Coordinates of C-alpha atoms in Angstrom, one line a residue:
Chain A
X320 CA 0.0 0.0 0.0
X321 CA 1.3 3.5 -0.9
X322 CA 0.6 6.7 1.4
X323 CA -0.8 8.2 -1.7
X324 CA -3.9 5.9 -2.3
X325 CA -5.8 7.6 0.4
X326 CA -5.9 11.2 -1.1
X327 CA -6.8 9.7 -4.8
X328 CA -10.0 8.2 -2.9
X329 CA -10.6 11.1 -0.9
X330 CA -10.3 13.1 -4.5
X331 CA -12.9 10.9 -6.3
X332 CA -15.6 11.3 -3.5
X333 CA -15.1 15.4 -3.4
X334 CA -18.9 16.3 -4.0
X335 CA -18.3 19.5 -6.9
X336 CA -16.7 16.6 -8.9
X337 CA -18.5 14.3 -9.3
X338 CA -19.8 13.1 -12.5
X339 CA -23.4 13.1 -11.3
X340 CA -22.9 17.6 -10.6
X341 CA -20.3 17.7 -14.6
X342 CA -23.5 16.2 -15.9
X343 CA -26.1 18.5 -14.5
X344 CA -24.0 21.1 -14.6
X345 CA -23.3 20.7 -18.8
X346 CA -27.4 19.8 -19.2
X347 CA -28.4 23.1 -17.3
X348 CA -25.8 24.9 -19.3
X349 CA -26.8 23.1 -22.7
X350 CA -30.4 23.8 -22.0
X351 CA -30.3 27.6 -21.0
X352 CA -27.8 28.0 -24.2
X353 CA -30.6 25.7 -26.3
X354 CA -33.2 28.5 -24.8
X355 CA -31.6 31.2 -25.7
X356 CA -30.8 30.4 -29.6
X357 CA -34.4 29.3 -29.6
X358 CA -35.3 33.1 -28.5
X359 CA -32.7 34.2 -31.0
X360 CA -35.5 34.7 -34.2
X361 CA -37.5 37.5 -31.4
X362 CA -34.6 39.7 -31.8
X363 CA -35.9 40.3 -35.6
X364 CA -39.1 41.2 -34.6
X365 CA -39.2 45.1 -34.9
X366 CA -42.0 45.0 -31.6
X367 CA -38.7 44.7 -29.4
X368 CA -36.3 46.5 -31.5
X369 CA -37.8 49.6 -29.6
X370 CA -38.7 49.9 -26.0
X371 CA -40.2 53.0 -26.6
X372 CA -42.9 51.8 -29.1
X373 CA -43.7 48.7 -27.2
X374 CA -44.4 50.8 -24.3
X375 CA -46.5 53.4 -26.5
X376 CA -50.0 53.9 -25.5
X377 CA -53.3 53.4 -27.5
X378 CA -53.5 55.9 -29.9
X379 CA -56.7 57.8 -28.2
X380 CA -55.2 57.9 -24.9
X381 CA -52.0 60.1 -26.1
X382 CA -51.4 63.6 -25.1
X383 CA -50.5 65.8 -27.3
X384 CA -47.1 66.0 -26.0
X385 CA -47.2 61.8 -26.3
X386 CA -47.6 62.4 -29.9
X387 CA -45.0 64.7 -30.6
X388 CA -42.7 62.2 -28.7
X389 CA -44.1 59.4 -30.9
X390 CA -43.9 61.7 -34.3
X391 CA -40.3 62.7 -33.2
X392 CA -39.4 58.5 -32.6
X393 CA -41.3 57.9 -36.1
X394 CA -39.3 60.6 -38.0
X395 CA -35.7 58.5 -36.5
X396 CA -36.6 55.7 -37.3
X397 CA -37.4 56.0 -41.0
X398 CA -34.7 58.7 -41.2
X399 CA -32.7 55.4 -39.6
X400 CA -33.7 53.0 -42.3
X401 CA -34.1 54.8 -45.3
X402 CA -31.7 58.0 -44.6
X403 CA -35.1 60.6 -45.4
X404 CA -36.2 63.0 -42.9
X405 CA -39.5 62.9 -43.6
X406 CA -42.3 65.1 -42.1
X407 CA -44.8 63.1 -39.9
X408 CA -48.3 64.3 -38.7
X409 CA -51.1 63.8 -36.9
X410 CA -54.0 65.0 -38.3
X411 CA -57.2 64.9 -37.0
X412 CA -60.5 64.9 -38.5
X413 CA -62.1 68.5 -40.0
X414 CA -65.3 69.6 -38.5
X415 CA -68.8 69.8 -40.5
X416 CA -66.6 67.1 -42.9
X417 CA -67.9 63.5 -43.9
X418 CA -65.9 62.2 -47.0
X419 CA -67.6 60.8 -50.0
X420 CA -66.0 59.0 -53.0
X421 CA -67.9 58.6 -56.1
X422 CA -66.4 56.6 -59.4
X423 CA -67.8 56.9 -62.5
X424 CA -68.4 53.5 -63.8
X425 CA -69.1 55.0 -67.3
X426 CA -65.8 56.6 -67.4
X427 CA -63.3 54.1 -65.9
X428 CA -60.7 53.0 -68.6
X429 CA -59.0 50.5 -66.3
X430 CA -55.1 51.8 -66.9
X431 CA -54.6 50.7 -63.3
X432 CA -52.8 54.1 -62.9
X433 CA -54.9 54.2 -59.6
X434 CA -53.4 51.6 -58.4
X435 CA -49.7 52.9 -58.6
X436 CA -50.6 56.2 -57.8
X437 CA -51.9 55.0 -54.3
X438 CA -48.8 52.4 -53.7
X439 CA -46.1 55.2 -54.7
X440 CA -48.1 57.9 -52.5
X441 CA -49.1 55.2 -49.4
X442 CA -45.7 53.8 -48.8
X443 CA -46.7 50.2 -49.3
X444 CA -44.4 47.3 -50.0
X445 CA -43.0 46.6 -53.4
X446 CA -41.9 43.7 -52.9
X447 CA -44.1 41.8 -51.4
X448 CA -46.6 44.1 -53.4
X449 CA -49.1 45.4 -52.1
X450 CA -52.1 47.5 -53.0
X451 CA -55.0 49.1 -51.7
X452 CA -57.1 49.5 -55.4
X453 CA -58.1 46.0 -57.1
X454 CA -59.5 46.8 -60.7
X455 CA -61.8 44.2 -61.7
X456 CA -62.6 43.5 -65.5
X457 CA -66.5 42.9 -65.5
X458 CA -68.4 41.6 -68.9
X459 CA -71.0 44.3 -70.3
X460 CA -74.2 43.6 -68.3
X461 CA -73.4 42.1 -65.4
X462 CA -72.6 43.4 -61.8
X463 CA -71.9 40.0 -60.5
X464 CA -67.9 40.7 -59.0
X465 CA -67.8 37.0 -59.1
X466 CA -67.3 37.3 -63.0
X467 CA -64.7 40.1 -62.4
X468 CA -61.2 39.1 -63.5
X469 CA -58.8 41.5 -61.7
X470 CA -55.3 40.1 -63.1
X471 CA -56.1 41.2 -66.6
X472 CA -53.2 42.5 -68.7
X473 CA -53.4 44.2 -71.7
X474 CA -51.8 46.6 -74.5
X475 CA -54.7 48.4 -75.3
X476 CA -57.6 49.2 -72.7
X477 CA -60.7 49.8 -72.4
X478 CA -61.4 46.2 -73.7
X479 CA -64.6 45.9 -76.3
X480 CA -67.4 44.1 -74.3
X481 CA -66.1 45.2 -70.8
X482 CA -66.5 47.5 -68.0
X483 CA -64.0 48.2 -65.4
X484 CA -64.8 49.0 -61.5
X485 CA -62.1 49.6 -59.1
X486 CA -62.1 48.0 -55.8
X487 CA -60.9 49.8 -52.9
X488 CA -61.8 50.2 -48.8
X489 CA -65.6 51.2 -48.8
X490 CA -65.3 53.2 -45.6
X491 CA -68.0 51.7 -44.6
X492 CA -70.4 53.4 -42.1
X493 CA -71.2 50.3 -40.4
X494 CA -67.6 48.8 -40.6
X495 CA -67.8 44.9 -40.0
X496 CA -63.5 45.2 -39.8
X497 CA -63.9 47.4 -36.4
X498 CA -66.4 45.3 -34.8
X499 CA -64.0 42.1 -35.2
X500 CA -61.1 43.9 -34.2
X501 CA -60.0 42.3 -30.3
X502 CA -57.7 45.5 -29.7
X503 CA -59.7 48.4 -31.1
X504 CA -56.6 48.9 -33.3
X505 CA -59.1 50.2 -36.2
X506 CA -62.0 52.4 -35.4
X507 CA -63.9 54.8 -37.9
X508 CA -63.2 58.5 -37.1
X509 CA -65.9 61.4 -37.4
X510 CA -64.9 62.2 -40.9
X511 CA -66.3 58.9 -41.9
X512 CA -62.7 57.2 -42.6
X513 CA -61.7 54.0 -41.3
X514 CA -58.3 54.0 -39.4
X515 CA -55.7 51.6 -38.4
X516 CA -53.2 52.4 -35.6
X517 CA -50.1 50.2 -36.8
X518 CA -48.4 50.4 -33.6
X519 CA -51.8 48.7 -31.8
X520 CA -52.3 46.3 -34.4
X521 CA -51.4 42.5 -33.3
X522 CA -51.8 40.9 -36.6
X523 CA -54.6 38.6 -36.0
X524 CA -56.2 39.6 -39.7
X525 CA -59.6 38.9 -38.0
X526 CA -60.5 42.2 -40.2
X527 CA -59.2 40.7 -43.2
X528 CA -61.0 38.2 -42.8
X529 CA -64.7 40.0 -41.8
X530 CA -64.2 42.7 -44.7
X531 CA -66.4 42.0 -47.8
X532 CA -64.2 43.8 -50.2
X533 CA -61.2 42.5 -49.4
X534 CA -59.9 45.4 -48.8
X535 CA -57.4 45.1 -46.2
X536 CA -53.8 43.7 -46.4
X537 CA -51.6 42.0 -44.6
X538 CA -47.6 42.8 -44.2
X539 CA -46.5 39.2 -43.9
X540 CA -42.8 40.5 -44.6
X541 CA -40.8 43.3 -43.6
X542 CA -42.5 46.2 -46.7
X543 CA -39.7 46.5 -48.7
X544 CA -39.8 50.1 -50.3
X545 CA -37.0 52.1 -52.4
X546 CA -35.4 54.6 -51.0
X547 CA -36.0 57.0 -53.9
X548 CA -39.4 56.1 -53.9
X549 CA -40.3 56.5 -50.2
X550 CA -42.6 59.8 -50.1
X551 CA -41.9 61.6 -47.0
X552 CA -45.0 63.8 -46.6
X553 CA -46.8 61.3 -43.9
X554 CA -49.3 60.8 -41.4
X555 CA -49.9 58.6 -38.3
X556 CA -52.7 56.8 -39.2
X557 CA -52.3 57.1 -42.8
X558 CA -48.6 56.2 -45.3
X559 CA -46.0 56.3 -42.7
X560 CA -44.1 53.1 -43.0
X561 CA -45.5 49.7 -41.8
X562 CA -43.9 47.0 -39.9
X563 CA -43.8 43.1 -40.5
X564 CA -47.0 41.6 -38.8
X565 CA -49.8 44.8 -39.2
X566 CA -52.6 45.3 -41.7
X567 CA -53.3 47.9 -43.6
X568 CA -55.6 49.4 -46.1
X569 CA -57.2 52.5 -47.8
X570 CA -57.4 55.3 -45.7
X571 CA -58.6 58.3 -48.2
X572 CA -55.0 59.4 -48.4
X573 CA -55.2 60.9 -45.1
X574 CA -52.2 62.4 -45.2
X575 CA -53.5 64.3 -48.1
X576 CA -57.4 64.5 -47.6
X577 CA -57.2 65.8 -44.2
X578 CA -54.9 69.0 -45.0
X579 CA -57.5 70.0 -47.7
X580 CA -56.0 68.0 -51.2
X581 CA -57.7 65.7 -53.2
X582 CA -56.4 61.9 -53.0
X583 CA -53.6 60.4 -55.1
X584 CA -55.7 58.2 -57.1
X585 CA -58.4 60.4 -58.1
X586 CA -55.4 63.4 -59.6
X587 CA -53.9 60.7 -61.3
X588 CA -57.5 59.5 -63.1
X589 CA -56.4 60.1 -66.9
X590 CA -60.3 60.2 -67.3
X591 CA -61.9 62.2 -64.3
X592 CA -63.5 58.9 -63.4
X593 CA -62.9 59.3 -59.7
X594 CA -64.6 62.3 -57.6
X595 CA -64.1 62.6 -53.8
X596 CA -65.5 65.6 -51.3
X597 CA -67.2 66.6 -48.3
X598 CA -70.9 65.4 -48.7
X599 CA -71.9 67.4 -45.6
X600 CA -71.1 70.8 -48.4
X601 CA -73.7 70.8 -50.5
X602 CA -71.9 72.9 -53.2
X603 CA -68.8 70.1 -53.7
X604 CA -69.2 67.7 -56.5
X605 CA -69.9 64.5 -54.2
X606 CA -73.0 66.4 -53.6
X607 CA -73.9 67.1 -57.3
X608 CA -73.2 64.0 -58.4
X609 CA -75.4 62.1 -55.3
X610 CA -78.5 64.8 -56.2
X611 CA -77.5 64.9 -60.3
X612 CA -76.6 61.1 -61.2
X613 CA -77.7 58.0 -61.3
X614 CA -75.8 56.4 -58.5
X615 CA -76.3 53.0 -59.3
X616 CA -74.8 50.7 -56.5
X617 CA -73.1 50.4 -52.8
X618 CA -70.9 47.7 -53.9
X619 CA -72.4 44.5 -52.1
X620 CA -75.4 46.7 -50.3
X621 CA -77.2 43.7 -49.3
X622 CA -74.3 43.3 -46.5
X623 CA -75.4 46.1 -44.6
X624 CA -72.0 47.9 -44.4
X625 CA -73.4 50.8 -46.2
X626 CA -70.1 52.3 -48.0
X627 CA -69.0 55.6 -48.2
X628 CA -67.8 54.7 -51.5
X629 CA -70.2 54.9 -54.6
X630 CA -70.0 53.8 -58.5
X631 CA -72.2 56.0 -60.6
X632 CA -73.2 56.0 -64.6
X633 CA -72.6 58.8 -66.8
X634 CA -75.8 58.3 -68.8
Chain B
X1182 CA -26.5 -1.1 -14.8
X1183 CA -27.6 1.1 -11.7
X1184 CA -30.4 3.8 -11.4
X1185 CA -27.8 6.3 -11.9
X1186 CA -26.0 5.9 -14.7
X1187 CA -29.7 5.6 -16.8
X1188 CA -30.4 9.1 -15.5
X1189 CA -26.8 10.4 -16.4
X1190 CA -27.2 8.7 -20.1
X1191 CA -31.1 10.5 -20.3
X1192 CA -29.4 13.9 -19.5
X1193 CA -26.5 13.4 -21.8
X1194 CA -29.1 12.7 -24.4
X1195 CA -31.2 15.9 -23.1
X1196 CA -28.2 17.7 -23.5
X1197 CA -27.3 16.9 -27.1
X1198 CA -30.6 17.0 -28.1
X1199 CA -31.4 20.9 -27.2
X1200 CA -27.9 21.7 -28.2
X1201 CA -29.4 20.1 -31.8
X1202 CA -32.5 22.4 -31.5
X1203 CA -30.2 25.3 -30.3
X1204 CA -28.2 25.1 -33.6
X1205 CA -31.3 24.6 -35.7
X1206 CA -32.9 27.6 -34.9
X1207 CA -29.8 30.2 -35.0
X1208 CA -29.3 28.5 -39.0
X1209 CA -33.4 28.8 -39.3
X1210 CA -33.4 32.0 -38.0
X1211 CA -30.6 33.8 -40.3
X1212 CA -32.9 31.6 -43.4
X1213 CA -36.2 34.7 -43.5
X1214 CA -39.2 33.7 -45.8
X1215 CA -37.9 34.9 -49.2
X1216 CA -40.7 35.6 -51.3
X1217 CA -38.5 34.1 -54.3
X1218 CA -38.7 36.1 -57.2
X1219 CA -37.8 39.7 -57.9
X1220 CA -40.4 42.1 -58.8
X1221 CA -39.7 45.3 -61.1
X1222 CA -40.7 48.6 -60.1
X1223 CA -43.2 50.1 -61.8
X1224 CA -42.6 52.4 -65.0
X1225 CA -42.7 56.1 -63.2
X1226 CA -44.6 56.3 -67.0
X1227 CA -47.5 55.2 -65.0
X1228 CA -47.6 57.8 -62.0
X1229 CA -47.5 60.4 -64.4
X1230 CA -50.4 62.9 -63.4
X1231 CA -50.0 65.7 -65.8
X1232 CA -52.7 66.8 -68.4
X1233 CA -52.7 64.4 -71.4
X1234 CA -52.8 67.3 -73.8
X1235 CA -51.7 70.9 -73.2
X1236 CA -54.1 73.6 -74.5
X1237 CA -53.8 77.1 -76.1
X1238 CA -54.1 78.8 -72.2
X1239 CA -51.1 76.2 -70.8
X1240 CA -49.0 77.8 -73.8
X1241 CA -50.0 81.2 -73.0
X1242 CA -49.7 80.5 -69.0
X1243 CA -46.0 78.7 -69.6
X1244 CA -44.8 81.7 -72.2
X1245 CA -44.5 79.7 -75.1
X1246 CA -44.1 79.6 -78.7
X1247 CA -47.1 80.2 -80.0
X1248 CA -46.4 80.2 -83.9
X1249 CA -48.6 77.4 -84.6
X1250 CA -51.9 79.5 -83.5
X1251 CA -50.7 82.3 -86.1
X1252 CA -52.9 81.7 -88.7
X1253 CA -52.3 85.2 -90.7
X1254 CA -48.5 84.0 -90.9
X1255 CA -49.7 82.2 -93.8
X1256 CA -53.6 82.9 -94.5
X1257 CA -54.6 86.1 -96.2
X1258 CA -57.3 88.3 -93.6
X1259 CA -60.6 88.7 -95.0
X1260 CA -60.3 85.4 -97.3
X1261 CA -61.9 82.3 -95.8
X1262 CA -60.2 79.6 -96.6
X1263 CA -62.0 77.5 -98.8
X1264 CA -62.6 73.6 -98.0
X1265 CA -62.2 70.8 -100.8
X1266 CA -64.1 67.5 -101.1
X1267 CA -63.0 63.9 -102.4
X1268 CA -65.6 62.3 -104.5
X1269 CA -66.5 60.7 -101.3
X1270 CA -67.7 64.1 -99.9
X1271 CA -64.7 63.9 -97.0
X1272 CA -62.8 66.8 -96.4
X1273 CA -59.1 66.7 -97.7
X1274 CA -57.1 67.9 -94.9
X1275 CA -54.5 70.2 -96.9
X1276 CA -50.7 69.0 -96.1
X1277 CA -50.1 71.8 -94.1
X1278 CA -52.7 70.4 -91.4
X1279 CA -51.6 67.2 -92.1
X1280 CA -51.5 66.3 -88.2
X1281 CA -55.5 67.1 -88.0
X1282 CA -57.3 64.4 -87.4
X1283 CA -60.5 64.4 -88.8
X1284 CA -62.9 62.2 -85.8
X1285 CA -64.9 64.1 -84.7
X1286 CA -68.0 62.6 -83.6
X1287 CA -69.1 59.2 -85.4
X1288 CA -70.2 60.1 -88.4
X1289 CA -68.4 62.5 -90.8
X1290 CA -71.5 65.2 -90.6
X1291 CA -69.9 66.9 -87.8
X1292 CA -67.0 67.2 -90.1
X1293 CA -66.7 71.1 -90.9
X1294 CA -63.8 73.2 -89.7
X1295 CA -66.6 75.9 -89.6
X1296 CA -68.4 74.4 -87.4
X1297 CA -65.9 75.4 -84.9
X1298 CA -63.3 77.5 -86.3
X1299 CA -64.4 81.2 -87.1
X1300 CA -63.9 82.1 -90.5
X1301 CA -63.9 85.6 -90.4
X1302 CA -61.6 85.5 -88.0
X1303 CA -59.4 82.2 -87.7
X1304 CA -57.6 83.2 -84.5
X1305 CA -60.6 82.9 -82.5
X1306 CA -63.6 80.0 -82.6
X1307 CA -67.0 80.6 -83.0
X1308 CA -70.6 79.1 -81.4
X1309 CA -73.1 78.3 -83.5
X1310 CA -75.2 81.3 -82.4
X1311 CA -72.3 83.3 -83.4
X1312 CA -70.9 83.9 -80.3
X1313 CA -67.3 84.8 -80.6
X1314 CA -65.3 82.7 -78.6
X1315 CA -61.3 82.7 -77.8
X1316 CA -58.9 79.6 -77.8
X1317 CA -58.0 79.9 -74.0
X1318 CA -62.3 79.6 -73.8
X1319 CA -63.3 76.7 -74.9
X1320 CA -65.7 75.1 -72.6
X1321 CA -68.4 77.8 -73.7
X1322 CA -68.0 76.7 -77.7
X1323 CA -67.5 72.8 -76.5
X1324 CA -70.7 72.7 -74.2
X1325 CA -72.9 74.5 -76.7
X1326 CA -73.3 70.9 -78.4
X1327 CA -72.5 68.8 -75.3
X1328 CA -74.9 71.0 -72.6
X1329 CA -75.0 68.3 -70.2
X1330 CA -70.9 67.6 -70.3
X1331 CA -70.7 70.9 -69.6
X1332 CA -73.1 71.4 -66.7
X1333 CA -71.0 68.8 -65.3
X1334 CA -68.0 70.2 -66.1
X1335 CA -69.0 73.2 -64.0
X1336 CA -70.3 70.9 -61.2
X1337 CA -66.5 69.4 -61.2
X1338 CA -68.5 66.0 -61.7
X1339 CA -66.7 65.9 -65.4
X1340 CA -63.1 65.9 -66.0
X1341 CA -59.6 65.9 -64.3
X1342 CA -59.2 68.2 -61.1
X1343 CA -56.3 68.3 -58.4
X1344 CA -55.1 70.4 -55.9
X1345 CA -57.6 71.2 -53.1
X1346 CA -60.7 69.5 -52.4
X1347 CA -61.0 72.3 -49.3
X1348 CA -61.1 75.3 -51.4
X1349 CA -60.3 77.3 -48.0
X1350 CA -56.8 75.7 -47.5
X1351 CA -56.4 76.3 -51.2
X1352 CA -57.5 75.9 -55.3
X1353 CA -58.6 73.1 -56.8
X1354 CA -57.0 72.9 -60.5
X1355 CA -59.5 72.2 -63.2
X1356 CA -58.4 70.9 -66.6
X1357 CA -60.2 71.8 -69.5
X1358 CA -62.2 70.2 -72.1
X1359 CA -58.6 69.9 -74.8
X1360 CA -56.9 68.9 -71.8
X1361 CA -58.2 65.7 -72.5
X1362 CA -59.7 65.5 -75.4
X1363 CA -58.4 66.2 -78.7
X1364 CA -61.2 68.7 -80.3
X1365 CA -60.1 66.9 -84.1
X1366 CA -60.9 63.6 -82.7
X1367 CA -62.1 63.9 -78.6
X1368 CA -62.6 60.2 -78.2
X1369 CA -60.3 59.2 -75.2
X1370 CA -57.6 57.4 -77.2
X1371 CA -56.8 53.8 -75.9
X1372 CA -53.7 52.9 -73.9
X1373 CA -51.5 50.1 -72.1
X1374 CA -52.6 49.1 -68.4
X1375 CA -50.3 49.2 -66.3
X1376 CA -48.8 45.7 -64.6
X1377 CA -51.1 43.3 -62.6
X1378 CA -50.8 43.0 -58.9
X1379 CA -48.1 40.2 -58.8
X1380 CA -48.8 37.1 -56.3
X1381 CA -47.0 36.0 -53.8
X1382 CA -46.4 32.6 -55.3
X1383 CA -46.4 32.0 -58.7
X1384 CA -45.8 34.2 -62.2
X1385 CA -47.9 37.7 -62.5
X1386 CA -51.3 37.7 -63.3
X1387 CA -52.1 33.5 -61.8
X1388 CA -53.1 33.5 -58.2
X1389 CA -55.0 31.0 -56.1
X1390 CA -59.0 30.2 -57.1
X1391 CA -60.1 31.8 -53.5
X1392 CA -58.5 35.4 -54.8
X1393 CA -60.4 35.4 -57.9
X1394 CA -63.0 37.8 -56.0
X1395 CA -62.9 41.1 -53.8

């Protein structure tokens, strides 16, 4: 026997060696590590990215001073991302204002100019696209949407034999989207347009899914939009950049409407088809054309949604 | 083999196993969704939202040459200019106006420069009743055949506007009947749509059978 065999068997019953505590020790460490690379994809979502949004209240409950903080953090970031210091507001409803649009059915070409018009004004995403105006191509006769073909494409429109009707958000005054809504991120405002608060929205699409003009959309990617398209005259509720994970839709160019102008899509009509105005003011043309033409159809009235937004013949 | 060493082997397992998990979601999470295929930005062609036409008032507004509205630079005052027939009774439009096109309305009756064009005096246009009118006034001559385009036109429920809806906060811009129309041949003329909205999955133009609808 050697002096030294004691102190090897003293060594292999020391407690913090002992393979039983290496193993639990490496499995606690291996899990925790496992945890936190499974975490790892919540540092791309933008919610986190900023403490200060995330802790942002509900859009009605700002102060004003909230909301210049909130503009002020809005004009960073985008000034962040896409190197433009644009110019951010919240504007609020006019008084003695309801907004009306009215689209001439009879004039309507269907050069999807719209279309663009309201993307490169709106801010959406290129790519994924996205767009708030769907142009359906309709057969003479019919006003059945479900013979509407909306991916038409062609060298020389009008087509003989059709009619075209753009598709947009209805405003409705009974909106079905802000009943569903479990967050009150969208609500209609005085001035009869439908808003969404991006930084309440939680994504669930419930209003995508209870709208019957499928007029809302989705950002199931981070918006992707050029830098030297990006406009930078924006609004809260209406064009300022999106996030990954929020709807959006229509909102009467807000940013626009609400300081007076008329909206992108209707200046860029090549035809005059589209008219938009205060219906409360019976001198502007919404009126006229309500008292003077024959408005023909709510889209889908039988819904009950009752639109803001009405198609009208020519003769 | 003791109670032990099974638990030591389960952890070991444990262990490798969310180490596994651990590396497959830092490789999943660098991977994003791509959406696959590029798409091109729209010709700026299509956000174009200037007047189709300019008229005699733009000219005069932007200070331009206005040689092509000086008809005494080669017609003599005082001598209307006479208008020739084929044996089809059409008007020959002489070489000089060869960039007139004759279309107006859908018949050739409405056919006769004079109709419109003053002949005594062929820098301004004349009404039927008439009425002298000048170039930069044309809505007058236009809507004293087309009353009701007009009475719309005035009601801004015909034809482009921009600008201000709100005419407090500012003007609304009205464009004019040959803003749009050519008064030779004022049928809108045809023109290429602009691109389809492009799916996520799958070439422009095909998307799923649900998406057929609003």
């Amino acid at each position: 026997m050697t002096p030294t065999q004691p102190t090897l068997d003293d060594k292999t019953s020391d407690a913090s060696m002992s393979r039983r505590n290496f193993l639990r020790g490496a499995a606690a460490f291996g899990g925790l590590t496992a945890l936190a690379a499974s975490l790892a994809p919540l540092r791309q979502l933008e919610d986190f990215s900023s403490s200060e949004q995330f802790l942002q209240k509900y859009y009605k409950e700002l102060t004003p001073d909230d909301m210049t903080k909130v503009i002020s953090r809005i004009e960073r970031e985008v000034q962040k991302e896409y190197g433009i210091r644009p110019h951010v507001r919240d504007l609020k409803p006019m008084d003695g204002v309801e907004f009306v649009y009215c689209l001439n059915l009879t004039r309507c070409i269907g050069c999807r100019k719209c279309v663009h018009a309201c993307v490169n004004e709106n801010n959406q995403s290129r790519n994924p696209e996205i767009q708030y105006i769907r142009v359906l191509k309709m057969p003479h006769g019919s006003m059945d949407v479900e013979k509407g073909d909306h991916t038409y494409e062609a060298k020389s429109v009008p087509e003989k034999g059709f009619f075209y009707m753009p598709v947009q958000c209805q405003q409705c005054q009974n909106p079905p989207c802000v009943k569903v809504c479990p967050v009150n991120a969208t609500w209609q405002e005085k001035d009869g347009i439908t808003v969404i608060d991006y930084d309440w929205c939680i994504g669930c699409r419930y209003c995508e899914a209870a709208c019957p003009y499928w007029a809302r959309r989705f950002n199931f990617t981070k918006p992707e939009i050029p830098k030297e398209r990006l406009n930078p005259n924006m609004a809260y509720l209406g064009n300022r950049p999106r996030k990954q994970g929020v709807m959006e839709k229509c909102h009467f160019c807000i940013q626009r409407t609400r300081a007076g102008k008329y909206p992108a899509c209707l200046e860029v009509c090549p035809v005059g088809a589209r008219k938009f105005g205060n219906i409360l003011d019976p001198e502007s043309e919404v009126s006229y054309i309500m008292r003077e033409k024959r408005v023909f159809i709510q889209l889908k009235e039988e819904m009950g949604t009752s639109p803001r937004f009405f198609y009208y013949f020519d003769k | 083999m003791s109670n032990n060493t099974v638990t030591q082997y389960w952890l070991g397992a444990l262990t490798v196993v969310f180490l596994g998990l651990g590396g497959f979601f830092i490789v999943n999470s660098a991977a994003r969704p791509a959406t696959g295929k590029k798409i091109p930005l729209v010709d700026v062609k299509f956000l174009d939202r200037t007047a189709s036409r300019r008229t005699y008032a733009d000219l005069v507004k932007a200070n331009e040459d206005l040689s092509d509205y000086d008809c005494y630079g080669c017609h003599e005052k005082g001598k209307p200019p006479p208008i020739r027939y084929d044996a089809n009774h059409k008007i020959i439009v002489p070489k000089e106006h060869s960039d007139v096109v004759m279309g107006h309305g859908s018949h050739d009756r409405n056919n006769l420069c004079y109709n419109c064009h003053n002949e005594q005096n062929l820098l301004t246009l004349q009404v039927r009743d008439g009425r002298e009118v000048g170039f930069d006034n044309i809505p007058q001559l236009c809507g004293s055949c087309h009353g009701p385009n007009l009475r719309d036109w005035e009601a801004g429920a015909h034809g482009r506007t921009s600008g201000y809806w709100n005419h407090s906060l500012g003007a609304a811009d009205r464009l004019s009947c040959a803003n749009c129309h050519n008064p030779h041949a004022p049928r809108i003329p045809t023109r290429e749509s602009a691109p389809p909205p492009h799916s996520l999955h799958g070439p422009a133009g095909h998307t799923a059978p649900h998406e057929t609808t609003p």
